[in-house]
Structures are given as structure tokens and as C-alpha cells.
Tab-separated table of C-alpha atoms in Angstrom:
chain	number	residue	atom	x	y	z
A	1	MET	CA	-28.556	62.389	-30.454
A	2	SER	CA	-25.725	60.102	-29.498
A	3	GLU	CA	-27.226	59.668	-26.076
A	4	GLN	CA	-30.487	58.492	-27.605
A	5	LYS	CA	-28.713	55.795	-29.636
A	6	LEU	CA	-27.058	54.286	-26.557
A	7	LYS	CA	-28.442	50.957	-25.467
A	8	HIS	CA	-28.928	50.401	-21.797
A	9	PHE	CA	-28.243	46.937	-20.444
A	10	VAL	CA	-31.179	45.518	-18.567
A	11	PRO	CA	-30.349	42.274	-16.756
A	12	THR	CA	-32.913	39.527	-16.982
A	13	PRO	CA	-34.121	38.061	-13.708
A	14	PRO	CA	-32.336	34.838	-12.710
A	15	ARG	CA	-34.097	31.640	-13.638
A	16	LEU	CA	-35.011	29.120	-11.024
A	17	PRO	CA	-33.104	25.812	-11.127
A	18	ALA	CA	-34.756	23.026	-13.001
A	19	THR	CA	-36.841	20.841	-10.760
A	20	ASN	CA	-37.210	17.136	-11.276
A	21	GLU	CA	-40.859	16.305	-10.895
A	22	GLN	CA	-40.246	12.572	-11.145
A	23	ASN	CA	-40.025	10.708	-7.874
A	24	LEU	CA	-38.171	7.454	-7.238
A	25	LEU	CA	-41.039	5.220	-8.331
A	26	ARG	CA	-41.465	7.146	-11.555
A	27	ARG	CA	-37.749	6.776	-12.338
A	28	ILE	CA	-37.832	3.032	-11.696
A	29	GLN	CA	-40.869	2.699	-13.909
A	30	LYS	CA	-39.229	4.734	-16.684
A	31	ARG	CA	-35.941	2.811	-16.625
A	32	CYS	CA	-36.951	-0.743	-15.658
A	33	PHE	CA	-40.561	-1.155	-16.776
A	34	ASN	CA	-40.711	0.983	-19.893
A	35	SER	CA	-41.346	-2.011	-22.151
A	36	ILE	CA	-42.490	-5.625	-21.973
A	37	GLY	CA	-38.961	-6.977	-22.457
A	38	ASN	CA	-37.455	-4.743	-19.768
A	39	SER	CA	-40.280	-5.612	-17.392
A	40	LEU	CA	-39.713	-9.363	-17.831
A	41	LEU	CA	-35.948	-8.926	-17.472
A	42	THR	CA	-36.355	-6.848	-14.301
A	43	ILE	CA	-38.711	-9.371	-12.722
A	44	SER	CA	-36.369	-12.247	-13.611
A	45	VAL	CA	-33.369	-10.467	-12.048
A	46	LEU	CA	-35.356	-9.655	-8.892
A	47	VAL	CA	-36.449	-13.288	-8.521
A	48	LEU	CA	-32.881	-14.511	-9.046
A	49	ILE	CA	-31.558	-12.029	-6.437
A	50	TYR	CA	-34.230	-13.166	-3.982
A	51	TYR	CA	-33.351	-16.863	-4.296
A	52	VAL	CA	-29.591	-16.260	-4.159
A	53	ALA	CA	-29.868	-13.958	-1.107
A	54	LYS	CA	-32.276	-16.347	0.648
A	55	SER	CA	-30.000	-19.337	0.088
A	56	PHE	CA	-26.936	-17.414	1.209
A	57	LEU	CA	-28.598	-16.121	4.377
A	58	ASP	CA	-29.907	-19.595	5.230
A	59	TRP	CA	-26.402	-21.058	4.862
A	60	ALA	CA	-24.436	-18.210	6.475
A	61	VAL	CA	-26.763	-16.989	9.238
A	62	PHE	CA	-29.953	-18.879	9.957
A	63	ASN	CA	-28.691	-22.464	9.667
A	64	ALA	CA	-25.094	-21.714	10.697
A	65	VAL	CA	-23.378	-23.214	13.730
A	66	TRP	CA	-21.486	-20.814	15.961
A	67	ASN	CA	-20.512	-23.033	18.874
A	68	ALA	CA	-19.135	-26.550	18.376
A	69	ALA	CA	-16.133	-28.542	19.542
A	70	THR	CA	-15.456	-30.461	16.303
A	71	ARG	CA	-16.528	-30.431	12.689
A	72	ARG	CA	-18.519	-33.637	13.249
A	73	GLU	CA	-20.535	-31.843	15.887
A	74	CYS	CA	-21.177	-29.017	13.409
A	75	MET	CA	-22.453	-31.504	10.850
A	76	ASP	CA	-24.694	-33.167	13.427
A	77	ILE	CA	-26.227	-29.868	14.508
A	78	SER	CA	-26.801	-28.392	11.050
A	79	PRO	CA	-25.494	-30.213	7.969
A	80	ASP	CA	-26.803	-27.479	5.603
A	81	GLY	CA	-25.279	-24.484	7.408
A	82	ALA	CA	-21.842	-22.907	7.695
A	83	CYS	CA	-19.554	-24.093	10.472
A	84	TRP	CA	-18.374	-20.721	11.818
A	85	ALA	CA	-17.165	-22.396	15.003
A	86	GLY	CA	-14.086	-23.656	13.196
A	87	VAL	CA	-13.377	-20.246	11.692
A	88	ILE	CA	-13.679	-18.591	15.101
A	89	ASP	CA	-11.420	-21.224	16.637
A	90	TRP	CA	-8.764	-20.804	13.897
A	91	PHE	CA	-9.196	-17.042	13.464
A	92	ASN	CA	-6.013	-16.227	15.370
A	93	GLY	CA	-4.027	-18.596	13.154
A	94	LEU	CA	-5.589	-17.180	9.996
A	95	ILE	CA	-4.436	-13.695	10.927
A	96	TYR	CA	-1.076	-14.259	12.655
A	97	GLY	CA	-0.040	-17.791	11.683
A	98	ARG	CA	2.139	-19.362	14.403
A	99	TYR	CA	3.184	-16.014	15.821
A	100	PRO	CA	3.265	-16.227	19.645
A	101	ASP	CA	0.040	-15.059	21.265
A	102	GLU	CA	1.786	-12.914	23.875
A	103	GLU	CA	3.768	-11.081	21.148
A	104	GLN	CA	0.941	-10.404	18.709
A	105	TRP	CA	0.615	-6.858	20.001
A	106	ARG	CA	3.783	-6.105	18.041
A	107	VAL	CA	2.110	-7.088	14.801
A	108	ASN	CA	-0.905	-4.926	15.597
A	109	SER	CA	1.312	-1.992	16.566
A	110	GLY	CA	3.392	-2.350	13.407
A	111	VAL	CA	0.336	-2.331	11.134
A	112	VAL	CA	-1.179	0.648	12.964
A	113	MET	CA	2.146	2.508	12.740
A	114	ALA	CA	2.262	1.866	8.985
A	115	LEU	CA	-1.165	3.448	8.615
A	116	LEU	CA	-0.365	6.346	10.935
A	117	TRP	CA	2.793	7.044	8.928
A	118	LEU	CA	0.658	7.983	5.904
A	119	LEU	CA	-2.015	9.839	7.853
A	120	PRO	CA	-0.269	13.285	7.725
A	121	LEU	CA	-0.586	13.197	3.943
A	122	MET	CA	-4.112	14.499	4.518
A	123	THR	CA	-2.616	17.869	5.454
A	124	ARG	CA	-1.201	19.872	2.571
A	125	ARG	CA	0.519	22.520	4.648
A	126	ILE	CA	2.781	20.140	6.584
A	127	ALA	CA	6.514	20.685	6.076
A	128	TYR	CA	8.341	18.278	3.725
A	129	ARG	CA	5.116	16.579	2.723
A	130	ASN	CA	6.697	15.059	-0.411
A	131	SER	CA	9.126	13.032	1.676
A	132	ILE	CA	6.460	11.185	3.691
A	133	LEU	CA	5.745	8.507	1.111
A	134	ILE	CA	9.436	8.066	0.280
A	135	SER	CA	10.258	7.653	3.976
A	136	TRP	CA	7.413	5.147	4.313
A	137	ILE	CA	8.903	3.038	1.515
A	138	THR	CA	12.572	3.335	2.580
A	139	LEU	CA	12.538	3.669	6.401
A	140	TYR	CA	9.405	1.961	7.687
A	141	PRO	CA	10.467	-1.589	6.594
A	142	PHE	CA	13.419	-1.396	9.039
A	143	LEU	CA	11.216	-0.303	11.932
A	144	GLY	CA	8.562	-2.848	11.033
A	145	ALA	CA	11.134	-5.657	10.744
A	146	TYR	CA	12.495	-4.743	14.181
A	147	MET	CA	9.047	-4.914	15.711
A	148	PHE	CA	8.133	-8.191	13.987
A	149	LEU	CA	11.492	-9.964	14.401
A	150	GLY	CA	12.329	-8.595	17.854
A	151	GLY	CA	15.735	-8.806	19.472
A	152	THR	CA	18.103	-6.414	21.261
A	153	PHE	CA	20.223	-3.658	19.754
A	154	GLY	CA	23.842	-4.783	19.431
A	155	GLN	CA	23.029	-8.474	19.895
A	156	ASP	CA	20.240	-9.799	17.669
A	157	VAL	CA	19.936	-6.585	15.627
A	158	GLY	CA	22.800	-5.680	13.284
A	159	ILE	CA	24.447	-2.296	13.148
A	160	ILE	CA	22.851	-1.310	9.810
A	161	HIS	CA	19.406	-2.446	10.919
A	162	MET	CA	19.925	-0.613	14.218
A	163	VAL	CA	20.893	2.679	12.525
A	164	PHE	CA	17.976	2.638	10.056
A	165	THR	CA	15.509	1.641	12.800
A	166	SER	CA	16.606	4.640	14.861
A	167	LEU	CA	16.279	6.892	11.810
A	168	ALA	CA	12.794	5.570	11.137
A	169	ALA	CA	11.657	6.097	14.727
A	170	GLY	CA	13.151	9.601	14.776
A	171	TYR	CA	11.456	10.518	11.508
A	172	PHE	CA	8.102	9.198	12.727
A	173	ILE	CA	8.268	11.355	15.871
A	174	LEU	CA	9.430	14.395	13.892
A	175	LEU	CA	6.619	13.877	11.400
A	176	TYR	CA	3.935	13.991	14.074
A	177	LEU	CA	5.532	16.896	15.938
A	178	ASN	CA	5.478	18.949	12.741
A	179	TRP	CA	1.909	17.841	12.065
A	180	MET	CA	0.732	18.966	15.507
A	181	LEU	CA	2.515	22.291	15.123
A	182	CYS	CA	0.997	22.732	11.680
A	183	ALA	CA	-2.496	22.016	13.067
A	184	ALA	CA	-1.888	24.605	15.790
A	185	GLY	CA	-0.769	27.192	13.253
A	186	GLN	CA	2.790	27.265	14.594
A	187	PRO	CA	6.045	26.963	12.585
A	188	SER	CA	7.594	23.540	12.347
A	189	LEU	CA	10.649	22.480	14.311
A	190	PRO	CA	13.095	22.987	11.394
A	191	GLU	CA	11.721	26.492	10.927
A	192	ARG	CA	12.253	27.251	14.613
A	193	LEU	CA	15.946	26.336	14.195
A	194	THR	CA	16.414	28.574	11.155
A	195	PRO	CA	18.124	31.399	13.164
A	196	LEU	CA	20.636	28.847	14.471
A	197	THR	CA	21.353	27.182	11.149
A	198	SER	CA	21.577	30.503	9.319
A	199	LYS	CA	24.620	31.405	11.399
A	200	LEU	CA	26.384	28.191	10.411
A	201	LEU	CA	25.347	27.771	6.775
A	202	ARG	CA	23.840	30.327	4.442
A	203	ARG	CA	22.242	27.900	2.021
A	204	GLY	CA	19.672	25.228	2.716
A	205	GLN	CA	18.741	26.582	6.138
A	206	HIS	CA	15.402	24.735	6.331
A	207	MET	CA	16.888	21.441	5.141
A	208	ASN	CA	19.789	21.751	7.581
A	209	GLY	CA	17.367	22.421	10.405
A	210	PHE	CA	15.296	19.405	9.381
A	211	LEU	CA	18.374	17.148	9.286
A	212	LEU	CA	19.573	18.495	12.661
A	213	VAL	CA	16.269	17.808	14.407
A	214	TRP	CA	16.004	14.414	12.722
A	215	ALA	CA	19.490	13.430	13.844
A	216	VAL	CA	18.860	14.479	17.445
A	217	LEU	CA	15.553	12.580	17.618
A	218	SER	CA	17.106	9.522	15.974
A	219	ILE	CA	19.928	9.455	18.549
A	220	LEU	CA	17.398	9.720	21.382
A	221	CYS	CA	15.249	6.964	19.865
A	222	GLY	CA	18.301	4.760	19.388
A	223	GLY	CA	19.232	5.217	23.037
A	224	VAL	CA	15.725	4.316	24.183
A	225	LEU	CA	15.419	1.290	21.862
A	226	ALA	CA	18.795	0.017	23.060
A	227	GLN	CA	17.273	-0.441	26.499
A	228	VAL	CA	14.281	-2.375	25.141
A	229	HIS	CA	14.330	-6.112	24.624
A	230	LEU	CA	11.768	-7.720	22.340
A	231	GLU	CA	11.468	-11.493	22.334
A	232	PRO	CA	12.947	-12.758	19.020
A	233	VAL	CA	10.396	-14.356	16.703
A	234	PRO	CA	11.902	-16.213	13.710
A	235	VAL	CA	10.425	-15.780	10.252
A	236	ASP	CA	9.421	-19.419	10.174
A	237	ARG	CA	6.696	-18.644	12.713
A	238	TRP	CA	5.142	-15.919	10.581
A	239	GLY	CA	2.011	-16.729	8.647
A	240	GLY	CA	-1.609	-15.938	7.940
A	241	LEU	CA	-2.892	-12.630	6.653
A	242	PHE	CA	0.022	-10.886	8.382
A	243	LEU	CA	2.614	-12.606	6.151
A	244	THR	CA	0.426	-12.162	3.066
A	245	LEU	CA	0.333	-8.381	3.578
A	246	ILE	CA	4.130	-8.291	4.021
A	247	ILE	CA	4.780	-10.206	0.799
A	248	ALA	CA	2.205	-8.202	-1.143
A	249	SER	CA	3.559	-4.863	0.082
A	250	PHE	CA	7.128	-5.879	-0.753
A	251	ALA	CA	6.092	-7.118	-4.200
A	252	ILE	CA	4.175	-3.975	-5.083
A	253	THR	CA	6.941	-1.675	-3.814
A	254	MET	CA	9.800	-3.470	-5.558
A	255	SER	CA	8.086	-4.508	-8.810
A	256	ILE	CA	7.309	-0.927	-9.875
A	257	PRO	CA	10.976	0.278	-10.065
A	258	VAL	CA	11.947	-3.049	-11.683
A	259	GLY	CA	9.243	-2.548	-14.304
A	260	ILE	CA	10.342	1.048	-14.958
A	261	LEU	CA	13.975	0.022	-15.461
A	262	LEU	CA	12.993	-2.819	-17.796
A	263	ALA	CA	10.681	-0.495	-19.751
A	264	LEU	CA	13.526	1.987	-20.238
A	265	GLY	CA	15.974	-0.814	-21.026
A	266	ARG	CA	13.600	-2.249	-23.605
A	267	ARG	CA	13.653	1.065	-25.475
A	268	SER	CA	17.439	1.460	-25.117
A	269	LYS	CA	19.632	1.913	-28.204
A	270	LEU	CA	22.446	-0.112	-26.630
A	271	PRO	CA	22.126	-3.691	-27.929
A	272	VAL	CA	23.254	-5.379	-24.723
A	273	ILE	CA	20.785	-3.560	-22.467
A	274	HIS	CA	17.999	-3.824	-25.055
A	275	TRP	CA	18.293	-7.586	-25.617
A	276	LEU	CA	18.860	-8.464	-21.969
A	277	SER	CA	15.719	-6.511	-21.038
A	278	MET	CA	13.752	-8.134	-23.868
A	279	MET	CA	14.891	-11.648	-22.878
A	280	LEU	CA	14.007	-11.121	-19.228
A	281	ILE	CA	10.605	-9.638	-20.071
A	282	GLU	CA	9.587	-12.348	-22.495
A	283	LEU	CA	11.005	-15.176	-20.378
A	284	VAL	CA	9.222	-14.154	-17.182
A	285	ARG	CA	5.951	-13.311	-18.918
A	286	ALA	CA	5.904	-16.707	-20.606
A	287	VAL	CA	6.359	-18.685	-17.373
A	288	PRO	CA	3.310	-19.405	-15.189
A	289	LEU	CA	3.249	-18.140	-11.628
A	290	ILE	CA	2.993	-21.635	-10.122
A	291	THR	CA	6.238	-22.617	-11.929
A	292	VAL	CA	8.121	-19.643	-10.531
A	293	LEU	CA	6.746	-20.385	-7.052
A	294	PHE	CA	7.810	-24.022	-7.313
A	295	MET	CA	11.312	-23.050	-8.479
A	296	ALA	CA	11.750	-20.446	-5.726
A	297	VAL	CA	10.505	-22.533	-2.828
A	298	THR	CA	11.438	-26.121	-3.723
A	299	LEU	CA	14.124	-26.371	-6.435
A	300	LEU	CA	16.267	-23.344	-5.551
A	301	PRO	CA	17.436	-24.762	-2.160
A	302	ILE	CA	18.280	-28.075	-3.867
A	303	PHE	CA	20.500	-26.549	-6.564
A	304	CYS	CA	22.121	-24.018	-4.176
A	305	GLN	CA	23.072	-26.266	-1.266
A	306	ALA	CA	26.661	-24.898	-1.113
A	307	VAL	CA	25.354	-21.315	-0.896
A	308	PRO	CA	23.520	-20.127	2.231
A	309	SER	CA	19.887	-20.344	1.174
A	310	PRO	CA	17.478	-17.599	2.271
A	311	THR	CA	14.381	-18.495	4.185
A	312	SER	CA	11.168	-19.406	2.419
A	313	CYS	CA	9.686	-16.015	3.326
A	314	ARG	CA	12.564	-14.170	1.666
A	315	ARG	CA	12.390	-16.405	-1.387
A	316	SER	CA	8.669	-15.721	-1.653
A	317	CYS	CA	9.253	-11.983	-1.366
A	318	LEU	CA	11.901	-12.051	-4.089
A	319	ARG	CA	9.734	-14.212	-6.307
A	320	SER	CA	6.708	-11.951	-5.813
A	321	ALA	CA	8.823	-8.856	-6.609
A	322	CYS	CA	10.615	-10.279	-9.645
A	323	LEU	CA	7.588	-11.821	-11.344
A	324	PRO	CA	5.263	-8.759	-11.619
A	325	GLY	CA	8.184	-6.480	-12.566
A	326	PRO	CA	8.594	-7.700	-16.151
A	327	ILE	CA	4.835	-7.510	-16.667
A	328	TRP	CA	4.785	-3.704	-16.251
A	329	PRO	CA	7.264	-2.586	-18.991
A	330	LYS	CA	4.748	-2.296	-21.828
A	331	THR	CA	2.489	-0.123	-19.699
A	332	PHE	CA	5.376	2.027	-18.482
A	333	ALA	CA	6.873	2.322	-21.979
A	334	ALA	CA	3.561	3.616	-23.298
A	335	ALA	CA	3.398	6.097	-20.430
A	336	CYS	CA	6.994	7.248	-21.017
A	337	ARG	CA	6.107	8.281	-24.557
A	338	LEU	CA	3.835	10.931	-23.063
A	339	PHE	CA	6.768	12.640	-21.332
A	340	PRO	CA	8.481	15.588	-23.026
A	341	THR	CA	11.786	14.833	-24.692
A	342	ALA	CA	13.672	17.052	-22.230
A	343	ASN	CA	12.633	14.853	-19.323
A	344	MET	CA	14.288	11.812	-20.895
A	345	LYS	CA	17.831	13.252	-20.933
A	346	PRO	CA	19.083	11.404	-17.811
A	347	PRO	CA	17.900	7.971	-19.075
A	348	ARG	CA	19.508	8.732	-22.442
A	349	HIS	CA	22.825	9.385	-20.710
A	350	TRP	CA	22.543	5.969	-19.041
A	351	GLY	CA	21.838	4.236	-22.337
A	352	LEU	CA	18.135	3.812	-21.509
A	353	ALA	CA	16.863	6.218	-24.144
A	354	ILE	CA	13.287	6.362	-25.261
A	355	GLY	CA	12.933	6.073	-29.025
């Protein structure tokens, strides 16, 4: 009797996926020509796009001048077209400024190296993946400055710059060696030295192996770079898109920690830190960018004649880093409120507590 009352599960056959019977023309008709108003609006937009595209192509391509000696010659050939001959002639200056032509390979190599530094982030299994971005922010600027500025170790390059340049070159080589070993399915170099480091230290064997390999490669790179002489190029000869990228990268990198510190200081319970942060935030946010640029480039050298004044490039970098920093605190303060209270213990010990 109990067996007769049991219900047997009978699975239903799987349903076929829904098919869209509307083709592309039917979708356009349904979305753009479903009423008189939408039809008129669609036709008006298409006519406007046609005239704008036609005018742009006539100016930029069909009536443009690609070969000319002077601007007057461009105007004589085609007064209604673009004069791309001047852009082509000044293209090198637009990209590199007054950087020497025979040394521009250093700029190209530095930019390519900056991109290659971040390329291993595509692999999740690479050893010490979290340190790649930190090393790019802290170590690459020294290697890039050496390539852009040039000089010789011990003469034009200072001891601190020389040490950090060697560390950056050693880390870059170690990074790609570990990446190639990871792609081949082999253990990384620090893991290969684990039996050796385990005999010396019981804790932190992988980290000790990593530091050992890094130190050896850095010493070798320092010895090789000491034999290389790069023609010195002063900062005054930098310019173009190359200098713009340097200033923008420096501003983005430095303004974020400045904004985080000001956001924490703005929420501090210590009156001195709180009011200093508030005054700096409100003062900088109320001043236009052109005013800060004028003060940093023109007036600062006049008022600080007794003090060694930094170059215009360094002043621009500092100005670009200090101005966006106070703009971030409100955004960062709102984000900090999402953190658990336990994560805010270190800032609270520093007097930068979040209310």
C-alpha cells in the first residue's frame, strides 16, 4: 500500500532556448521608427551625422595638405583643408620636446619598460604578485630617471640614485625570470633556494630566498650599469607628450596618498591635525589651477632667490601632486566609513581616527 502511494519523479524534457525571430532591420524599426516623433528624430540625427562627417572628412582627408614647406604654401594649395605637413614636421617635437634625436631611444625604452613592468600582472600564479605594482611605484622612477637623465655611476649619478637604480634593474630581471619559470610550470628562483635558506633561517624561507636572489641580481646589474655611460640630458630639454606623461604619472601617484592622509586628518579628533587638514583642503580647493601654476612657475623663484630653486619640471610635478591631493579627501572619507571599525585602529593610534 505504501509503495502505491509513492510518487515517482519524472523529469520534463529540457526546453529549447528562446530564439529571437527579429532581425537587425526589425530591431531598428522597433526602436527608432516606432512612432512619427521617433522617426523624425532619427532622420534628423542621421542627416546631422552625415553633414558633420562629410565636413570633417573634407577638412581632414580629402582637402588636406600632406607635403608643404611652409604654412603659406599649405594655404595656397588648399585653404579649406588641414595642414598636416606642419604636424608631420613638428611631430618629433610634440612627442619628445627638445630631447636630442640620437638619444630618443632611451625615452622609448623607458616607456616600454614601464609597460612591461606591469605585464606579469596578467598571470595570477606568479610569485609575489602583490609586490609588482608597489615596486612599479617605488623602484621604476629611479630606473626611468636614470634612463632619461643619463650620466655615469659615481659621477653624474648619486649614490642613492645608483643603489635604487640597481635594485630596480635587479627586480625587473627577477620578475621576468619568475614569470618565465611560472609559464613553464617550474618553481620560481626563491623556491629553488628554499633548501639553502632553510638551513640558515627557519622562518621566512621564501622571503629570504627572494631577497637573496634580488640582492645578487641587483649587484650584478649595478656592476654592468657602472660600465655604461649615457649622455646626460638636462631636464630643461624635456618636453612634449613625454614630459606630460611624467608629470601626470607623478601627480596621480603622489596625490592619492596625500588625499588619503588629508581625509583621515579631516576626521581626526585632535584639533591641530583636524584644523590644519581642513585649512589646507579648503584653501587649495578654493584656488584655481592657473593661479597655483603661476605661483609655482613664476612667483616662487622670485620670493625664494636665497634658497636653491628647483627646476620648472620639478615645480610642475610638485604643483600637480599637491593640487589634486586636497580634492580627494571627501571621496576618501566617504569610502573610509565603509571600512569595519577594527580596520581603523592604526589611524586612531596616530590621531587620525574616523568618527
